[in-house]
PDB file of C-alpha atoms in Angstrom:
ATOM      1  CA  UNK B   1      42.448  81.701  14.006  1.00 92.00           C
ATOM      2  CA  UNK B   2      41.458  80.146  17.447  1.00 95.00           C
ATOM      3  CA  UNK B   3      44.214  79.453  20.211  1.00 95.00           C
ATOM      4  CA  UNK B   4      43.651  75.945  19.610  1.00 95.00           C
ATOM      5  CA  UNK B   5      44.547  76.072  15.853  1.00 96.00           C
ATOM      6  CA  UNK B   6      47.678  78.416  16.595  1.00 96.00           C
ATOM      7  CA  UNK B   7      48.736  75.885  19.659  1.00 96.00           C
ATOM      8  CA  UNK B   8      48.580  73.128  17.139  1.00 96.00           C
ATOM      9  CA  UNK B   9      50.735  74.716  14.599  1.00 96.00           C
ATOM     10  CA  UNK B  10      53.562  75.815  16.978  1.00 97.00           C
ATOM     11  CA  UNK B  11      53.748  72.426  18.329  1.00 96.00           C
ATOM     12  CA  UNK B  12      54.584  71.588  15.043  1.00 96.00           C
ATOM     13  CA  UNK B  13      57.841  73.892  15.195  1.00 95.00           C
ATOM     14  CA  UNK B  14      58.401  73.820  18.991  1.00 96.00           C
ATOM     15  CA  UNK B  15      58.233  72.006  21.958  1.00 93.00           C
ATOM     16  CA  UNK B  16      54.638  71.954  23.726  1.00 93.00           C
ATOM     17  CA  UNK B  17      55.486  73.288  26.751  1.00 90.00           C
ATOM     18  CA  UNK B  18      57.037  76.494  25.133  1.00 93.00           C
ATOM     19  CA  UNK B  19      54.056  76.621  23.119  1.00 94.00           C
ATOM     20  CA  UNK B  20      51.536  76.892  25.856  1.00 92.00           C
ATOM     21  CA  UNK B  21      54.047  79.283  27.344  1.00 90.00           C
ATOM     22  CA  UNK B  22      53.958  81.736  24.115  1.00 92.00           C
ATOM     23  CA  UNK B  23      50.242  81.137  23.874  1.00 93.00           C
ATOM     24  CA  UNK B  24      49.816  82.150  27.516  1.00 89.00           C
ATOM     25  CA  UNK B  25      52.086  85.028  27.134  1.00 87.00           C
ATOM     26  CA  UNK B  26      50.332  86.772  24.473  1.00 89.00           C
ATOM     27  CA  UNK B  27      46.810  85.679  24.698  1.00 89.00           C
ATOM     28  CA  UNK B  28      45.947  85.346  28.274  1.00 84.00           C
ATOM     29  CA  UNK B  29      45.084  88.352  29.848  1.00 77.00           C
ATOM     30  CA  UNK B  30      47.470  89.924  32.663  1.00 63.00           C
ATOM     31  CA  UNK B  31      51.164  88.990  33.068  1.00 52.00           C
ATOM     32  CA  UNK B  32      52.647  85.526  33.551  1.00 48.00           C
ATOM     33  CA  UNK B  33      55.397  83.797  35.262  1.00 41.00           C
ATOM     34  CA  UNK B  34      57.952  81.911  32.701  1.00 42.00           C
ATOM     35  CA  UNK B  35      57.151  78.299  33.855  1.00 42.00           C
ATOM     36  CA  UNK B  36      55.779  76.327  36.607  1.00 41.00           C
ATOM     37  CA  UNK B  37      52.612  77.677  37.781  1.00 43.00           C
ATOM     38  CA  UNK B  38      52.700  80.654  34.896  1.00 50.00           C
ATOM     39  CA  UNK B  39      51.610  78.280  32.525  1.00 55.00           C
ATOM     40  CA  UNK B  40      47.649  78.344  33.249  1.00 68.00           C
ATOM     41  CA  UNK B  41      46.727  75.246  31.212  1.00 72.00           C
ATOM     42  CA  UNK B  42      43.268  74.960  32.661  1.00 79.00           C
ATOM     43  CA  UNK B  43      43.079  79.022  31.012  1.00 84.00           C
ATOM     44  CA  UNK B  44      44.158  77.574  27.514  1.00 88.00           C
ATOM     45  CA  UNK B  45      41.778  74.739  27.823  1.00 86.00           C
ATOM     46  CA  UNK B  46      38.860  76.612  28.491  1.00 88.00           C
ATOM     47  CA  UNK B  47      39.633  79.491  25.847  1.00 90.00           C
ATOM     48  CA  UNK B  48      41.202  77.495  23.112  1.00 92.00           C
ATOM     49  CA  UNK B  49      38.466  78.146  20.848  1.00 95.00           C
ATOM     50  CA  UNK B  50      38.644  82.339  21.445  1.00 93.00           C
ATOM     51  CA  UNK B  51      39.747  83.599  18.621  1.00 94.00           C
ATOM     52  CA  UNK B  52      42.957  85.813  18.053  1.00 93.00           C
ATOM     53  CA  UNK B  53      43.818  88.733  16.565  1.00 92.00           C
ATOM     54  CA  UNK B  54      46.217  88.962  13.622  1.00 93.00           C
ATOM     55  CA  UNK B  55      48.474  91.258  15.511  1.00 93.00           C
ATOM     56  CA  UNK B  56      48.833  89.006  18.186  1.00 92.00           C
ATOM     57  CA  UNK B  57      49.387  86.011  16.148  1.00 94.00           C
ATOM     58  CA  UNK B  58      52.420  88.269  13.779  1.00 95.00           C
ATOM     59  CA  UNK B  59      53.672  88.080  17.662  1.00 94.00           C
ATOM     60  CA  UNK B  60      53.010  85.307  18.673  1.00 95.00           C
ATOM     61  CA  UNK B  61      54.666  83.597  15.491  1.00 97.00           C
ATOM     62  CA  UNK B  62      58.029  86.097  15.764  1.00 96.00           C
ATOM     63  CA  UNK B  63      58.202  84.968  19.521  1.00 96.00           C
ATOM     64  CA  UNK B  64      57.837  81.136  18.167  1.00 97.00           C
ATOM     65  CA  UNK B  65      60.574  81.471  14.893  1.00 97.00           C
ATOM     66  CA  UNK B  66      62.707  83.050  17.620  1.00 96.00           C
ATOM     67  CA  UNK B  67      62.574  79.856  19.885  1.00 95.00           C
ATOM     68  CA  UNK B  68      62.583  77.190  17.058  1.00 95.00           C
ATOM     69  CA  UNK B  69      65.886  78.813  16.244  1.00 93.00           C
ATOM     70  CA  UNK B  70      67.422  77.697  19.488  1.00 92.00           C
ATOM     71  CA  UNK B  71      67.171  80.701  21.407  1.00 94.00           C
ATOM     72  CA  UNK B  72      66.054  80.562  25.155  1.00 94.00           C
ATOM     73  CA  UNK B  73      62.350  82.135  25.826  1.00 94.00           C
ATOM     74  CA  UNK B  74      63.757  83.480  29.342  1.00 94.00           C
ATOM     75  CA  UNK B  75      66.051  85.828  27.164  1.00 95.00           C
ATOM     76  CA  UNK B  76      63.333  86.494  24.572  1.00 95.00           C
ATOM     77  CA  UNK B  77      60.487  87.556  27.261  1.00 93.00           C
ATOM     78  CA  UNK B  78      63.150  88.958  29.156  1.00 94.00           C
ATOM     79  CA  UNK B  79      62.893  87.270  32.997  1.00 93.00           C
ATOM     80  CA  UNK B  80      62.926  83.590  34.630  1.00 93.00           C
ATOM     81  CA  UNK B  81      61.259  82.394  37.766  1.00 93.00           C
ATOM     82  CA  UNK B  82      63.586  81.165  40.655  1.00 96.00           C
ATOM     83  CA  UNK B  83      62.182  79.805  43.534  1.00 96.00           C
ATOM     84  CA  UNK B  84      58.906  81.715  43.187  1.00 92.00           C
ATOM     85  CA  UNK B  85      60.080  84.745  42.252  1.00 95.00           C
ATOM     86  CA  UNK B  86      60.661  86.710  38.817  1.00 94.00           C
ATOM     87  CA  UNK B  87      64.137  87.585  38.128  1.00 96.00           C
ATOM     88  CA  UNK B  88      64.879  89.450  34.869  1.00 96.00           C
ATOM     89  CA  UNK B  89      67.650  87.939  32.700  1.00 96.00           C
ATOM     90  CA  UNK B  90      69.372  88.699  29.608  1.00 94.00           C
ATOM     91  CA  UNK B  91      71.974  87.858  27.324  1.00 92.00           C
ATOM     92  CA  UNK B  92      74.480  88.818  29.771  1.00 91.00           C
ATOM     93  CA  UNK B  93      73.752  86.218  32.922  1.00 94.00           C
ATOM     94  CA  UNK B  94      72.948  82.927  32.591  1.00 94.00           C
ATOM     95  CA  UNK B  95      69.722  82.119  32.948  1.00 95.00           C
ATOM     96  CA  UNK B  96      68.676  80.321  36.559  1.00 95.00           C
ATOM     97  CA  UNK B  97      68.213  76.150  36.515  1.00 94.00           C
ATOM     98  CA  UNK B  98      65.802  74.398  38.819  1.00 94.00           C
ATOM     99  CA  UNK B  99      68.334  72.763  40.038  1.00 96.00           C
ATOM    100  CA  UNK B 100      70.419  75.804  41.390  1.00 97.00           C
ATOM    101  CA  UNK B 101      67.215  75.807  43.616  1.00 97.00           C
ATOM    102  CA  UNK B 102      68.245  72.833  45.522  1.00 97.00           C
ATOM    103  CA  UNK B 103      71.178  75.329  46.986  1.00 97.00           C
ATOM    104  CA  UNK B 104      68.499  77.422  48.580  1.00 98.00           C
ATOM    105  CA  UNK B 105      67.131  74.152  50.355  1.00 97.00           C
ATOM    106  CA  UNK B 106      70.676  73.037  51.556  1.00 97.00           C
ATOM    107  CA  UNK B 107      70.747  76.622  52.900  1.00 97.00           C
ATOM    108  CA  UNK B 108      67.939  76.344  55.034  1.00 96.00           C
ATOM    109  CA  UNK B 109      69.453  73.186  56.468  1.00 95.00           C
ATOM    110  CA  UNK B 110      72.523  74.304  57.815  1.00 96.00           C
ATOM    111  CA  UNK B 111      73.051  75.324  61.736  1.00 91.00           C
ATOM    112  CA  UNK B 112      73.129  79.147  61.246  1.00 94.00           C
ATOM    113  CA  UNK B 113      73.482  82.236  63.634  1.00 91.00           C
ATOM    114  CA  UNK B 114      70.275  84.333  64.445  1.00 92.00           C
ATOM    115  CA  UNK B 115      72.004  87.115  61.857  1.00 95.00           C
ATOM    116  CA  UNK B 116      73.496  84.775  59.317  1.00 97.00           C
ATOM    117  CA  UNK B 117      76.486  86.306  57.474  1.00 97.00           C
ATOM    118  CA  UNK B 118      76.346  84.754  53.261  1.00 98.00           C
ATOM    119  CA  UNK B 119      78.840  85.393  50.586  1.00 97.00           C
ATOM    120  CA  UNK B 120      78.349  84.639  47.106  1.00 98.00           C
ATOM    121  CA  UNK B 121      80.816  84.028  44.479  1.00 98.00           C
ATOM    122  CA  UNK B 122      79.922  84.642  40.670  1.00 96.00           C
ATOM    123  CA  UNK B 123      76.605  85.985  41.610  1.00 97.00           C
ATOM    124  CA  UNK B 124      75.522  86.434  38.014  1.00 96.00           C
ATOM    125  CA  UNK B 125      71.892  88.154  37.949  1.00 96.00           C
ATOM    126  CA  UNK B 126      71.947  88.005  41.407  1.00 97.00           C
ATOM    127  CA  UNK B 127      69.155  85.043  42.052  1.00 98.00           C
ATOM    128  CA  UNK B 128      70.695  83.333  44.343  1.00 98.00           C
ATOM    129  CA  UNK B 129      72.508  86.288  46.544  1.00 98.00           C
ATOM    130  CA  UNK B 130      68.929  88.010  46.030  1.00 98.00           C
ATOM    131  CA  UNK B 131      67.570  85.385  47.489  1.00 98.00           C
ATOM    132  CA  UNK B 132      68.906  84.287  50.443  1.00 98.00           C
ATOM    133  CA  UNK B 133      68.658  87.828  50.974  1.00 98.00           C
ATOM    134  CA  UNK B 134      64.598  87.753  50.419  1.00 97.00           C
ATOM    135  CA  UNK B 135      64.583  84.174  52.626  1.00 97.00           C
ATOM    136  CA  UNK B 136      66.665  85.279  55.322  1.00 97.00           C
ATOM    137  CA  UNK B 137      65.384  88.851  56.289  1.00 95.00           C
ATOM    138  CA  UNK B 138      68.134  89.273  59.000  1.00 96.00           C
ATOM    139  CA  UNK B 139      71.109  88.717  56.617  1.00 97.00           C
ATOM    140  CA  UNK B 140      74.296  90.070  55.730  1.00 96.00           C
ATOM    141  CA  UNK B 141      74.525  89.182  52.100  1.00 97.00           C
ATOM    142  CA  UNK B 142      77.672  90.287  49.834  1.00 96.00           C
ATOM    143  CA  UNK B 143      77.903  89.109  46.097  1.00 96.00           C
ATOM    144  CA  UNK B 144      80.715  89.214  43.727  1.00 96.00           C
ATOM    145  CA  UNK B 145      81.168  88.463  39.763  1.00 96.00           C
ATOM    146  CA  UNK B 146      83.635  89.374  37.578  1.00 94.00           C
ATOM    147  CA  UNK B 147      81.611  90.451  34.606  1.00 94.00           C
ATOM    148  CA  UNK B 148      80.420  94.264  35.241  1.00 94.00           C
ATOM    149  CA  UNK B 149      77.084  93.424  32.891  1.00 93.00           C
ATOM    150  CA  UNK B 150      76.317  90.566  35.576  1.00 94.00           C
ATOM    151  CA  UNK B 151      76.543  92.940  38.298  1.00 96.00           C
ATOM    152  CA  UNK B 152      74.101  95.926  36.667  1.00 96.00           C
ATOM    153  CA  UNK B 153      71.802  93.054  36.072  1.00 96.00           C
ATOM    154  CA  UNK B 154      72.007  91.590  39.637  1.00 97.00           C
ATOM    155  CA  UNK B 155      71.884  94.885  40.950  1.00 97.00           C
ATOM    156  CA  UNK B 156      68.526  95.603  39.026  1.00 97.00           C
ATOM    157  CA  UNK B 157      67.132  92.536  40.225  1.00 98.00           C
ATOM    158  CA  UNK B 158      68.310  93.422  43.883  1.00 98.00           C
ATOM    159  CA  UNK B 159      66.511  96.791  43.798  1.00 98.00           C
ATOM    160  CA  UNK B 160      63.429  95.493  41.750  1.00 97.00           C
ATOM    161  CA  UNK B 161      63.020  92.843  44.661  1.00 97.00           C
ATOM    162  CA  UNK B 162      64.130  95.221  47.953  1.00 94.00           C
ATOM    163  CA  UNK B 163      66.647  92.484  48.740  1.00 96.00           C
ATOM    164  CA  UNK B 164      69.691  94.856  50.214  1.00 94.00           C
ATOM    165  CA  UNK B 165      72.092  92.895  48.827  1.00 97.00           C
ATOM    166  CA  UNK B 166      76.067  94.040  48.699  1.00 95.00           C
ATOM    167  CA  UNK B 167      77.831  93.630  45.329  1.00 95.00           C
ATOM    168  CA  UNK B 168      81.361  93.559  44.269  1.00 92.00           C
ATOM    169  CA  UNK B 169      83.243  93.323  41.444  1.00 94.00           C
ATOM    170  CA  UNK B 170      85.921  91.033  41.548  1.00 91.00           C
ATOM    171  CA  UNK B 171      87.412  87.706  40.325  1.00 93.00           C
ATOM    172  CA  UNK B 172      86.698  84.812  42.835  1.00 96.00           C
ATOM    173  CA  UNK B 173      88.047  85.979  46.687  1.00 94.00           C
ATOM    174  CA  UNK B 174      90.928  88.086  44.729  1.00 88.00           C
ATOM    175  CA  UNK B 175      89.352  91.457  44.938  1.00 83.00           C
ATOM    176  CA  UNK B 176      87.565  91.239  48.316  1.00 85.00           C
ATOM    177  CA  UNK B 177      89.411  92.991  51.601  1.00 78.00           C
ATOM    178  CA  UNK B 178      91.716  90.932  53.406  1.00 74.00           C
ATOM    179  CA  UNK B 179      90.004  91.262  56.692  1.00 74.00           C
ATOM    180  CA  UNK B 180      86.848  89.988  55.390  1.00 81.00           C
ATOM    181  CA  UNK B 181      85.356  86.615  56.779  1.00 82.00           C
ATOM    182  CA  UNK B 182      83.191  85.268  59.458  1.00 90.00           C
ATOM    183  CA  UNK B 183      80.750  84.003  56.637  1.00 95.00           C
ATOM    184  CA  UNK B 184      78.607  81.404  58.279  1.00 96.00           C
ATOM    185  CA  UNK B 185      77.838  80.213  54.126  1.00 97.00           C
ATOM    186  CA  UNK B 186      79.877  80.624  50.999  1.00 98.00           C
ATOM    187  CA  UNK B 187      77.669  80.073  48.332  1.00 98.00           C
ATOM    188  CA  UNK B 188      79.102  79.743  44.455  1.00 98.00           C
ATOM    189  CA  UNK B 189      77.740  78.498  41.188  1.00 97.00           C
ATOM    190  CA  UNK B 190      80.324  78.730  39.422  1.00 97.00           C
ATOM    191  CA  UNK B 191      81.154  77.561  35.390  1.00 97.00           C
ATOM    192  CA  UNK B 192      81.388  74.190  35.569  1.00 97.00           C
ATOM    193  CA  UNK B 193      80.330  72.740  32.358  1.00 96.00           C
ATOM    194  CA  UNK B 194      82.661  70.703  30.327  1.00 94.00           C
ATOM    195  CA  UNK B 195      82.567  71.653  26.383  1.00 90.00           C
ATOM    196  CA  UNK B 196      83.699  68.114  25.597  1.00 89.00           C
ATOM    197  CA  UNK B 197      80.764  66.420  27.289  1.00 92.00           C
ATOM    198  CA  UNK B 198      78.524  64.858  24.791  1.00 86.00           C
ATOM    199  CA  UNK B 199      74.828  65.134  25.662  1.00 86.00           C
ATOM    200  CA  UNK B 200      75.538  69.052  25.923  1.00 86.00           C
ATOM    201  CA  UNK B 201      72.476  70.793  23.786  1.00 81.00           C
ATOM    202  CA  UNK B 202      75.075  73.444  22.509  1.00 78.00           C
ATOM    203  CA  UNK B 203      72.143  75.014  20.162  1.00 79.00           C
ATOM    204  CA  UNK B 204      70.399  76.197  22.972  1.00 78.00           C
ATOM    205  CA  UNK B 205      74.111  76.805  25.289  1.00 88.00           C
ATOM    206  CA  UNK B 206      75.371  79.118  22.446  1.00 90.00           C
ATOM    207  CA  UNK B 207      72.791  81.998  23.697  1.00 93.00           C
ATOM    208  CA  UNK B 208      73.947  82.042  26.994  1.00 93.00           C
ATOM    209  CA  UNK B 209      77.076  83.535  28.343  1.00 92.00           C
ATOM    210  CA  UNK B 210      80.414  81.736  27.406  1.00 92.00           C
ATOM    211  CA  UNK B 211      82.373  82.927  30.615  1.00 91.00           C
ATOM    212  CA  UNK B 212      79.624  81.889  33.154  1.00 93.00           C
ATOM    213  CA  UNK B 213      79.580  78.632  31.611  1.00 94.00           C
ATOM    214  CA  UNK B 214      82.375  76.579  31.067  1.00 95.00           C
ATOM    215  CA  UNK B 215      85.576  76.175  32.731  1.00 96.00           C
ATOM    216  CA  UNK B 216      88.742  74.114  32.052  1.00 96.00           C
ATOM    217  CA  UNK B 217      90.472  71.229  33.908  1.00 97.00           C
ATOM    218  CA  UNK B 218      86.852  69.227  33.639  1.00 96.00           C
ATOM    219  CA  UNK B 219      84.818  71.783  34.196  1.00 97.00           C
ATOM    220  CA  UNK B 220      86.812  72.173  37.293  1.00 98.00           C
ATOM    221  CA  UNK B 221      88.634  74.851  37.440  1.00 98.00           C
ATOM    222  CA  UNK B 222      87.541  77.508  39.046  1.00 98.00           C
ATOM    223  CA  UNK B 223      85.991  75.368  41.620  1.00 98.00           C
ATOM    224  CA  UNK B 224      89.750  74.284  42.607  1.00 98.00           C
ATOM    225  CA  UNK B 225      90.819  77.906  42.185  1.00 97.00           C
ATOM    226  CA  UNK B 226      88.388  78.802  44.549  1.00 97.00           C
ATOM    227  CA  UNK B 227      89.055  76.293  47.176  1.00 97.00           C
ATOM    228  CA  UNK B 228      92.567  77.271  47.181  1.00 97.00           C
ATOM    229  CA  UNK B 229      92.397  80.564  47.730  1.00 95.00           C
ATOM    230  CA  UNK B 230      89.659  80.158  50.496  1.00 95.00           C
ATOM    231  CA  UNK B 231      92.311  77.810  51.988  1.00 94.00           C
ATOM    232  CA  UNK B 232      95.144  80.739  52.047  1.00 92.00           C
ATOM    233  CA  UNK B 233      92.792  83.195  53.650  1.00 92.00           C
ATOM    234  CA  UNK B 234      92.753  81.102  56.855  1.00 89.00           C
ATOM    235  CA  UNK B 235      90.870  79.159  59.448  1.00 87.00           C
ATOM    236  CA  UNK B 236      87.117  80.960  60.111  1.00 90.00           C
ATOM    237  CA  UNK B 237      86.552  82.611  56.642  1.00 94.00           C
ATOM    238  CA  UNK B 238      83.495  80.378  56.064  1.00 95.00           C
ATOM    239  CA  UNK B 239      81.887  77.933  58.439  1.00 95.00           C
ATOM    240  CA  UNK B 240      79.546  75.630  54.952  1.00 97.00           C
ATOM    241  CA  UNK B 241      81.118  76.097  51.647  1.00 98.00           C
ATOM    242  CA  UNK B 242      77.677  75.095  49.097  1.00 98.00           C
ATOM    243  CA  UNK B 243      78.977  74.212  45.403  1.00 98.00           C
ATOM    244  CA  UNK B 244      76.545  73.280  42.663  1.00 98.00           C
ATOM    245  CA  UNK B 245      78.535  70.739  39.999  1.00 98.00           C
ATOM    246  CA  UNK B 246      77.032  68.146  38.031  1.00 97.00           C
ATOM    247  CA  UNK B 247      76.967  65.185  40.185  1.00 97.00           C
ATOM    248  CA  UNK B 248      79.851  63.242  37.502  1.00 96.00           C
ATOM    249  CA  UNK B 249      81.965  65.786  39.021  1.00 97.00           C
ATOM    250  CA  UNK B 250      81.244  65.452  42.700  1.00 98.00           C
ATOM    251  CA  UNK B 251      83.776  62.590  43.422  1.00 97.00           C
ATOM    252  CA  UNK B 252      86.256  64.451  41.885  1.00 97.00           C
ATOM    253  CA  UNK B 253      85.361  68.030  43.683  1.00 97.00           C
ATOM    254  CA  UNK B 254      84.873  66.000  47.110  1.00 97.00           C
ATOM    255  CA  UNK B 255      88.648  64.929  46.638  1.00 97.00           C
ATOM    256  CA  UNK B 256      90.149  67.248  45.317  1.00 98.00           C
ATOM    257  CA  UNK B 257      88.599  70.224  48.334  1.00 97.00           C
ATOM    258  CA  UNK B 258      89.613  66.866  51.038  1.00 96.00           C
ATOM    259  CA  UNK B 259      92.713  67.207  50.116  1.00 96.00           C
ATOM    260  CA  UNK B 260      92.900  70.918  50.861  1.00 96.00           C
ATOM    261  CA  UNK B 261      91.360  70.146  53.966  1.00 95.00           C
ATOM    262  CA  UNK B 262      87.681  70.571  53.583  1.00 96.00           C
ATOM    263  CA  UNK B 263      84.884  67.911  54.692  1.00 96.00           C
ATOM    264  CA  UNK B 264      81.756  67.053  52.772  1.00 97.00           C
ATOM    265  CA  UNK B 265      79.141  67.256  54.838  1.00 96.00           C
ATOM    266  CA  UNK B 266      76.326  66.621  52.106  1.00 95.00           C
ATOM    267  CA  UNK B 267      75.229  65.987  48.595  1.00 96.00           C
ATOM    268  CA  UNK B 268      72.059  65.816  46.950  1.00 95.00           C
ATOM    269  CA  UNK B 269      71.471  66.694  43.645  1.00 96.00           C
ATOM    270  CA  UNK B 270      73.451  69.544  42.323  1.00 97.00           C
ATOM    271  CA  UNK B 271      74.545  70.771  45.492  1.00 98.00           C
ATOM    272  CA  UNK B 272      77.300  69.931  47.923  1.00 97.00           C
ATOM    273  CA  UNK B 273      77.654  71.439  51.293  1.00 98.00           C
ATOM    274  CA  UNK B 274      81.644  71.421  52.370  1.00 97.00           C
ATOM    275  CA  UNK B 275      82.361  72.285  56.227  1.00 94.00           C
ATOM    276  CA  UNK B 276      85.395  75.408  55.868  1.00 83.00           C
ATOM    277  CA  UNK B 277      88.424  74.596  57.581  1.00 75.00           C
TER     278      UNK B 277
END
C-alpha cells in the first residue's frame, strides 16, 4: 500500500486534515508538530506513492479507528501546539484552542512594567502561564487550578519548556495568601461552556475534562465567582483582568464585572481585557 492509497481510505472514515496529520505522523520521517505547520503537505505530495509497511499501516489504522470514534488526536499522540510551541496534553487538561491564543496577543498589548507580575487562574496544562512565562523572560508568573492532575501536567510542561513558572493548588483566589497582589495581568480561561447550547459537538467534548469545561449560570459562573472575589480582595490586586468567553457571552460578562466595578477596556475575539478596580 502507497501513502496515497492509505490517505484515500482514511478520508473515507475521517476528516482530511486529521488524515494528513496521521499520515505525517507515522510515515514521515522525524517528529511532527500536531497542526499548523506540522502538517508537511508538500512531504505527502511528493512521497504519496512510497510505499508503507504493514506495521505502520496496523498503526496507522488503530490511530485512525481511534479518531473516527470521536476521540481528540491531541490526546491520542499525546501533545498540542500553542502558539508555536509543543505542550503535552492528556485526558486530564483540556486541550489548548487557537483561539485561547488571541489572550497571548492582548497580553502583549497592554502597558506593562519592565518586570511584569502575571497570575493565572485555572491554569490547566499550564499553556498559557507557561507561556507568558517563555514570552516575557523577566516575569513573575504564578498559576493556580484546582484539579491536582492539571497541575502535575502543567508542571511537566513548565519543566519540559524551562519556563519557571509558580503553581498552586487552589480553587479560584480562595487558596492564595491574603497579602498577595500587585499583578499587573490576571489571566483566566476558565469553564465557560454552556451544556445546553446547541451547535456543541459533544462527541468530540465527552473526551475532554468535564470540570474544565462547563460551568453553570450560562456558562457563567465561575467567571462571576471570580470577579467577586477579586472585588473583596481590594483596590491594586490586578491592574488588566484578560477573560476568554465565547463572544454570546461577552455582553453579559461586560455587565455583569461593570457592575462590580470593572471597565472593559477591549474585546476581540475570545478575549476581553477588563481594567481591575
Amino acid at each position: 500500500m502507497t501513502i496515497s492509497e492509505w490517505l484515500a481510505e482514511a478520508r473515507t472514515r475521517i476528516d482530511a486534515l486529521d488524515a494528513e496529520l496521521v499520515a505525517v505522523r507515522f510515515f514521515a520521517p522525524g517528529d511532527s508538530a500536531l497542526g499548523g505547520a506540522g502538517v508537511d503537505r508538500s512531504w505527502l505530495a511528493a512521497h504519496g506513492e512510497d510505499e508503507i509497511s504493514e506495521d505502520l499501516a496496523i498503526l496507522a489504522n488503530e490511530v485512525a479507528a481511534r479518531r473516527a470514534s470521536g476521540e481528540p488526536l491531541a490526546y491520542i499522540f499525546e501533545f498540542k501546539e500553542f502558539y508555536g510551541r509543543k505542550f503535552k496534553v492528556s485526558p486530564e487538561v483540556l486541550i489548548p484552542r487557537p483561539e485561547t491564543e488571541g489572550l497571548i496577543e492582548l497580553v502583549r498589548g497592554l502597558d506593562l512594567s519592565e518586570k511584569p507580575k502575571f497570575l493565572e487562574i485555572g491554569t490547566g496544562g499550564g499553556c498559557i502561564a507557561v507561556t507568558l512565562a517563555a514570552e516575557f523572560p523577566r516575569a513573575k508568573v504564578v498559576a493556580t487550578d484546582v484539579s491536582e492532575g492539571a497541575l502535575e501536567m502543567a508542571r511537566e510542561n513548565n519543566a519540559t519548556l524551562g519556563a519557571g513558572v509558580e503553581f498552586y493548588r487552589g480553587d479560584l483566589l480562595e487558596d492564595l495568601p491574603d497579602d498577595s497582589g500587585g499583578f499587573d495581568v490576571l489571566v483566566a480561561n476558565l469553564p465557560y461552556v454552556d451544556e445546553e447550547w446547541e451547535w456543541l459537538d459533544k462527541r468530540t467534548l465527552d473526551f475532554e475534562p468535564k470540570l474544565a469545561l462547563y460551568a453553570e449560570d450560562g456558562g457563567l459562573a465561575l467567571y462571576k465567582k471570580l470577579i467577586l472575589q477579586m472585588k473583596a480582595r481590594g483596590e491594586g490586586f490586578a491592574k488588566y483582568i484578560l477573560f476568554e468567553a465565547d463572544p454570546c457571552q461577552h455582553e453579559a460578562l461586560i455587565q455583569f464585572a461593570g457592575e462590580q466595578g470593572f471597565s472593559l477596556v477591549k474585546a476581540e475575539g475570545f478575549g476581553m481585557v477588563f481594567r481591575g478596580v
